[in-house]
Amino acid sequence: VMFGQSELDERLKNPRLRQLRQRIVFSYSLKPMDRHALGLYIHHRLFVAGYEGDVLFTPKALDMLYKASNGIPRVVNILSHKALLVGFGQGMHRVTDQHVSRAVNDSGSSTGAVKAPNLSLRTELQLGIAVLIVCGVGLFLFEHLGV
């Protein structure tokens, strides 16, 4: 199983990689999502992760996310995760267009370059503590309840 970006397809067109290309049994390329599909995709990802609350991303946030990502799933994932971190760091219960804007600015472009979020030391400590709490609760549930 191989996963790659569109550049992988370009490299595989090289005649020197003919034998490797012949061994690829199945190939699929994810196409960019439209704006409606992007909203459904984010809702699904949050649901699978266990979120059952109200709509988390505002319509403006989804519009900005779509525009910045061009509907490319990998970029949607990166930018939405960063926007969630920014919102969480500010103690917000909804992700707004300002959170997405900070996520886009942090990434440098809509190409999805991954950088660590530019957060304050206080926010990083809060996020670290939150991660430890979540891991501790998960470990407790796993060991004591078999979840």
Coordinates of N, CA and C in Angstrom, one line a residue:
V1 N 0.9 -1.2 0.0 CA 0.0 0.0 0.0 C 0.9 1.2 0.0
M2 N 0.6 2.1 -0.9 CA 1.4 3.4 -1.0 C 0.4 4.5 -1.0
F3 N 0.8 5.6 -0.3 CA 0.0 6.8 -0.3 C 1.0 7.9 -0.8
G4 N 0.5 8.8 -1.6 CA 1.3 9.8 -2.0 C 0.5 11.0 -2.6
Q5 N 1.2 12.0 -2.9 CA 0.5 13.2 -3.5 C 0.6 13.1 -5.0
S6 N 0.1 14.0 -5.7 CA 0.1 14.0 -7.2 C 1.5 13.9 -7.8
E7 N 2.5 14.4 -7.0 CA 3.8 14.3 -7.5 C 4.3 12.8 -7.7
L8 N 3.7 11.9 -6.9 CA 4.1 10.5 -7.0 C 3.6 10.0 -8.3
D9 N 2.5 10.3 -8.8 CA 2.0 9.9 -10.1 C 2.9 10.3 -11.2
E10 N 3.4 11.6 -11.1 CA 4.4 12.1 -12.1 C 5.7 11.3 -12.1
R11 N 6.2 11.0 -10.9 CA 7.4 10.2 -10.8 C 7.2 8.8 -11.4
L12 N 6.0 8.2 -11.1 CA 5.8 6.8 -11.6 C 5.7 6.8 -13.1
K13 N 5.5 7.9 -13.8 CA 5.5 7.9 -15.3 C 6.9 7.8 -15.9
N14 N 7.9 7.9 -15.1 CA 9.3 7.7 -15.5 C 9.5 6.3 -16.1
P15 N 10.0 6.1 -17.3 CA 10.2 4.8 -17.9 C 11.0 3.9 -17.0
R16 N 11.9 4.4 -16.2 CA 12.8 3.6 -15.4 C 12.0 2.9 -14.3
L17 N 10.8 3.4 -14.0 CA 9.9 2.8 -12.9 C 8.8 2.0 -13.5
R18 N 9.0 1.5 -14.7 CA 8.0 0.7 -15.4 C 7.6 -0.5 -14.6
Q19 N 8.6 -1.3 -14.1 CA 8.3 -2.5 -13.4 C 7.5 -2.2 -12.1
L20 N 7.9 -1.2 -11.4 CA 7.1 -0.8 -10.2 C 5.7 -0.4 -10.6
R21 N 5.5 0.3 -11.6 CA 4.2 0.8 -12.1 C 3.3 -0.5 -12.5
Q22 N 3.9 -1.5 -13.0 CA 3.2 -2.7 -13.4 C 2.7 -3.5 -12.2
R23 N 3.3 -3.3 -11.1 CA 2.9 -4.0 -9.9 C 1.8 -3.3 -9.0
I24 N 1.5 -2.1 -9.5 CA 0.4 -1.4 -8.8 C -0.9 -2.0 -9.3
V25 N -1.6 -2.6 -8.4 CA -2.9 -3.3 -8.7 C -4.1 -2.3 -8.8
F26 N -4.1 -1.4 -7.9 CA -5.2 -0.5 -7.8 C -4.6 0.9 -7.5
S27 N -5.2 1.9 -8.1 CA -4.8 3.3 -7.9 C -6.0 4.2 -7.9
Y28 N -6.0 5.1 -6.9 CA -7.1 6.0 -6.8 C -6.6 7.4 -6.4
S29 N -7.2 8.4 -7.0 CA -6.8 9.8 -6.6 C -8.0 10.5 -6.0
L30 N -7.8 11.1 -4.9 CA -8.9 11.8 -4.2 C -9.0 13.2 -5.0
K31 N -10.2 13.5 -5.4 CA -10.5 14.8 -6.0 C -10.8 15.8 -5.0
P32 N -10.6 17.1 -5.3 CA -11.0 18.1 -4.3 C -12.5 18.1 -4.1
M33 N -12.9 18.4 -2.9 CA -14.3 18.5 -2.5 C -14.9 19.8 -2.9
D34 N -16.2 19.8 -3.1 CA -16.9 21.1 -3.2 C -17.2 21.6 -1.8
R35 N -17.8 22.8 -1.7 CA -18.0 23.5 -0.4 C -19.0 22.6 0.4
H36 N -20.0 22.1 -0.1 CA -21.0 21.3 0.6 C -20.4 20.0 1.2
A37 N -19.6 19.3 0.3 CA -18.9 18.1 0.7 C -17.9 18.4 1.9
L38 N -17.3 19.5 1.8 CA -16.3 19.9 2.8 C -17.0 20.0 4.2
G39 N -18.1 20.6 4.3 CA -18.9 20.7 5.5 C -19.3 19.4 6.0
L40 N -19.8 18.5 5.1 CA -20.1 17.1 5.5 C -18.9 16.3 6.0
Y41 N -17.8 16.5 5.3 CA -16.6 15.8 5.7 C -16.1 16.2 7.1
I42 N -16.1 17.5 7.4 CA -15.6 17.9 8.7 C -16.6 17.4 9.8
H43 N -17.9 17.5 9.5 CA -18.9 17.0 10.5 C -18.7 15.5 10.7
H44 N -18.4 14.7 9.6 CA -18.2 13.3 9.8 C -16.9 13.0 10.6
R45 N -15.8 13.7 10.3 CA -14.6 13.5 11.0 C -14.7 13.8 12.5
L46 N -15.5 14.9 12.8 CA -15.7 15.2 14.2 C -16.6 14.1 14.9
F47 N -17.6 13.6 14.2 CA -18.5 12.6 14.7 C -17.7 11.3 15.0
V48 N -16.9 10.9 14.0 CA -16.0 9.7 14.2 C -15.1 9.8 15.4
A49 N -14.6 11.1 15.6 CA -13.7 11.3 16.8 C -14.5 11.4 18.1
G50 N -15.8 11.3 18.0 CA -16.6 11.2 19.3 C -17.3 12.5 19.6
Y51 N -17.2 13.5 18.8 CA -17.9 14.8 19.1 C -19.4 14.7 18.8
E52 N -20.2 15.0 19.7 CA -21.6 14.9 19.6 C -22.4 16.2 19.9
G53 N -21.6 17.3 20.0 CA -22.2 18.6 20.3 C -22.8 19.4 19.2
D54 N -23.1 20.6 19.4 CA -23.6 21.5 18.3 C -22.6 21.6 17.2
V55 N -23.0 22.2 16.1 CA -22.1 22.5 14.9 C -20.9 23.3 15.4
L56 N -19.7 22.8 15.1 CA -18.5 23.4 15.7 C -17.9 24.5 14.8
F57 N -18.0 24.3 13.5 CA -17.4 25.3 12.6 C -18.6 26.2 12.1
T58 N -18.4 27.5 12.2 CA -19.4 28.5 11.7 C -19.4 28.4 10.2
P59 N -20.5 28.8 9.5 CA -20.5 28.8 8.1 C -19.4 29.7 7.4
K60 N -19.1 30.8 8.0 CA -18.0 31.6 7.5 C -16.7 30.9 7.6
A61 N -16.5 30.2 8.7 CA -15.2 29.4 8.9 C -15.1 28.3 7.8
L62 N -16.2 27.7 7.5 CA -16.2 26.6 6.5 C -15.9 27.3 5.1
D63 N -16.5 28.4 4.9 CA -16.3 29.1 3.6 C -14.8 29.4 3.4
M64 N -14.2 30.0 4.5 CA -12.8 30.3 4.4 C -11.9 29.1 4.3
L65 N -12.3 28.0 5.0 CA -11.5 26.8 4.9 C -11.6 26.2 3.5
Y66 N -12.8 26.3 2.9 CA -12.9 25.8 1.5 C -12.0 26.6 0.6
K67 N -12.1 28.0 0.7 CA -11.3 28.8 -0.2 C -9.8 28.6 0.0
A68 N -9.4 28.5 1.3 CA -7.9 28.3 1.5 C -7.4 26.9 1.1
S69 N -8.2 25.9 1.2 CA -7.8 24.5 0.9 C -8.0 24.1 -0.5
N70 N -8.9 24.9 -1.2 CA -9.3 24.4 -2.6 C -10.0 23.1 -2.5
G71 N -10.5 22.7 -1.4 CA -11.2 21.4 -1.2 C -10.3 20.2 -1.2
I72 N -9.0 20.4 -1.1 CA -8.1 19.2 -1.0 C -8.1 18.6 0.4
P73 N -8.5 17.4 0.5 CA -8.7 16.8 1.9 C -7.5 16.9 2.8
R74 N -6.3 16.7 2.3 CA -5.1 16.8 3.2 C -5.0 18.2 3.7
V75 N -5.2 19.2 2.9 CA -5.1 20.6 3.4 C -6.2 20.9 4.3
V76 N -7.4 20.4 4.0 CA -8.6 20.6 4.9 C -8.3 20.1 6.3
N77 N -7.7 18.9 6.4 CA -7.3 18.3 7.6 C -6.3 19.2 8.4
I78 N -5.3 19.6 7.7 CA -4.3 20.4 8.4 C -4.9 21.7 8.9
L79 N -5.6 22.4 8.0 CA -6.1 23.7 8.4 C -7.2 23.6 9.5
S80 N -8.0 22.6 9.4 CA -9.1 22.5 10.4 C -8.5 22.1 11.7
H81 N -7.5 21.3 11.8 CA -6.9 20.9 13.0 C -6.2 22.1 13.7
K82 N -5.5 22.9 12.9 CA -4.9 24.2 13.4 C -6.0 25.1 13.9
A83 N -7.1 25.3 13.2 CA -8.2 26.2 13.6 C -8.8 25.7 14.9
L84 N -8.9 24.4 15.0 CA -9.4 23.8 16.3 C -8.5 24.1 17.5
L85 N -7.2 24.0 17.2 CA -6.2 24.3 18.3 C -6.3 25.8 18.7
V86 N -6.4 26.7 17.7 CA -6.5 28.1 18.0 C -7.8 28.4 18.8
G87 N -8.9 27.9 18.4 CA -10.2 28.1 19.1 C -10.1 27.5 20.5
F88 N -9.5 26.3 20.7 CA -9.4 25.7 22.0 C -8.5 26.6 22.8
G89 N -7.4 27.0 22.3 CA -6.4 27.9 23.0 C -7.1 29.2 23.5
Q90 N -8.1 29.6 22.8 CA -8.8 30.9 23.2 C -10.0 30.5 24.1
G91 N -10.2 29.2 24.4 CA -11.4 28.8 25.2 C -12.7 29.0 24.5
M92 N -12.7 29.0 23.2 CA -13.9 29.1 22.4 C -14.6 27.8 22.2
H93 N -15.9 27.8 22.0 CA -16.7 26.6 21.8 C -17.1 26.4 20.3
R94 N -16.8 27.4 19.5 CA -17.0 27.3 18.1 C -15.8 27.8 17.3
V95 N -15.5 27.2 16.2 CA -14.4 27.6 15.3 C -15.0 28.7 14.4
T96 N -14.4 29.9 14.4 CA -14.8 31.0 13.6 C -13.9 31.2 12.4
D97 N -14.3 32.2 11.5 CA -13.4 32.5 10.4 C -12.1 33.1 10.9
Q98 N -12.1 33.8 12.1 CA -10.8 34.3 12.6 C -9.8 33.2 12.9
H99 N -10.4 32.1 13.5 CA -9.5 30.9 13.8 C -8.9 30.3 12.5
V100 N -9.8 30.2 11.5 CA -9.3 29.6 10.3 C -8.3 30.5 9.6
S101 N -8.5 31.8 9.7 CA -7.6 32.8 9.2 C -6.2 32.7 9.9
R102 N -6.2 32.5 11.2 CA -4.9 32.3 11.9 C -4.2 31.0 11.4
A103 N -5.1 30.0 11.2 CA -4.5 28.7 10.8 C -3.9 28.8 9.4
V104 N -4.6 29.5 8.5 CA -4.1 29.7 7.1 C -2.8 30.5 7.2
N105 N -2.8 31.6 8.0 CA -1.6 32.4 8.1 C -0.4 31.7 8.7
D106 N -0.7 30.8 9.6 CA 0.4 30.0 10.2 C 1.0 29.0 9.2
S107 N 0.1 28.5 8.3 CA 0.6 27.6 7.3 C 1.4 28.2 6.2
G108 N 1.3 29.5 6.1 CA 2.1 30.2 5.1 C 1.4 30.3 3.7
S109 N 0.6 29.3 3.4 CA -0.1 29.3 2.1 C -1.1 28.2 2.1
S110 N -1.9 28.1 1.1 CA -3.0 27.1 1.0 C -2.4 25.8 0.5
T111 N -1.1 25.7 0.4 CA -0.6 24.4 -0.1 C -0.5 23.3 1.0
G112 N -0.7 23.8 2.3 CA -0.8 22.8 3.4 C 0.6 22.5 4.0
A113 N 1.5 23.4 3.9 CA 2.8 23.3 4.5 C 2.5 23.1 6.0
V114 N 3.1 22.1 6.6 CA 2.8 21.9 8.0 C 3.9 22.5 8.9
K115 N 3.4 23.4 9.7 CA 4.3 24.0 10.7 C 3.6 23.9 12.1
A116 N 4.4 24.0 13.1 CA 3.8 24.0 14.4 C 3.0 25.3 14.6
P117 N 1.8 25.2 15.2 CA 1.1 26.5 15.4 C 1.9 27.5 16.3
N118 N 1.8 28.7 15.9 CA 2.5 29.8 16.6 C 1.6 30.2 17.8
L119 N 1.7 29.5 18.9 CA 0.9 29.8 20.1 C 1.8 30.3 21.2
S120 N 1.2 31.0 22.2 CA 1.9 31.5 23.3 C 2.3 30.3 24.2
L121 N 3.3 30.5 25.1 CA 3.8 29.5 26.0 C 2.6 29.1 26.9
R122 N 1.8 30.0 27.4 CA 0.6 29.7 28.2 C -0.3 28.8 27.5
T123 N -0.6 29.1 26.2 CA -1.5 28.2 25.4 C -0.9 26.9 25.2
E124 N 0.4 26.8 24.9 CA 1.1 25.5 24.7 C 1.0 24.7 26.0
L125 N 1.2 25.3 27.2 CA 1.0 24.6 28.4 C -0.4 24.1 28.6
Q126 N -1.4 24.9 28.3 CA -2.8 24.5 28.4 C -3.0 23.3 27.5
L127 N -2.6 23.4 26.3 CA -2.8 22.3 25.3 C -2.1 21.0 25.8
G128 N -0.8 21.1 26.3 CA -0.1 20.0 26.9 C -0.8 19.3 28.0
I129 N -1.4 20.1 28.9 CA -2.1 19.6 30.1 C -3.4 18.9 29.6
A130 N -4.1 19.5 28.6 CA -5.3 18.9 28.0 C -5.0 17.6 27.4
V131 N -3.9 17.5 26.7 CA -3.5 16.2 26.0 C -3.2 15.2 27.1
L132 N -2.5 15.5 28.1 CA -2.2 14.6 29.2 C -3.5 14.1 29.9
I133 N -4.4 15.0 30.1 CA -5.7 14.6 30.7 C -6.4 13.6 29.8
V134 N -6.5 13.9 28.5 CA -7.2 13.1 27.6 C -6.6 11.7 27.5
C135 N -5.2 11.7 27.5 CA -4.5 10.4 27.5 C -4.8 9.6 28.8
G136 N -4.8 10.3 29.9 CA -5.0 9.7 31.2 C -6.4 9.1 31.3
V137 N -7.4 9.8 30.8 CA -8.8 9.3 30.8 C -8.9 8.1 29.9
G138 N -8.3 8.2 28.7 CA -8.3 7.1 27.8 C -7.7 5.9 28.3
L139 N -6.5 6.0 29.0 CA -5.8 4.9 29.6 C -6.7 4.3 30.7
F140 N -7.3 5.1 31.5 CA -8.2 4.6 32.6 C -9.3 3.8 32.0
L141 N -10.0 4.4 31.0 CA -11.1 3.7 30.4 C -10.7 2.4 29.7
F142 N -9.6 2.4 29.1 CA -9.1 1.2 28.5 C -8.7 0.1 29.5
E143 N -8.1 0.5 30.6 CA -7.7 -0.5 31.6 C -8.8 -1.0 32.5
H144 N -9.7 -0.1 32.8 CA -10.7 -0.5 33.8 C -12.1 -0.8 33.2
L145 N -12.4 -0.3 32.1 CA -13.7 -0.6 31.5 C -13.6 -1.4 30.2
G146 N -12.4 -1.6 29.7 CA -12.2 -2.4 28.5 C -12.8 -1.6 27.2
V147 N -12.9 -0.3 27.3 CA -13.4 0.5 26.2 C -12.4 0.5 25.1

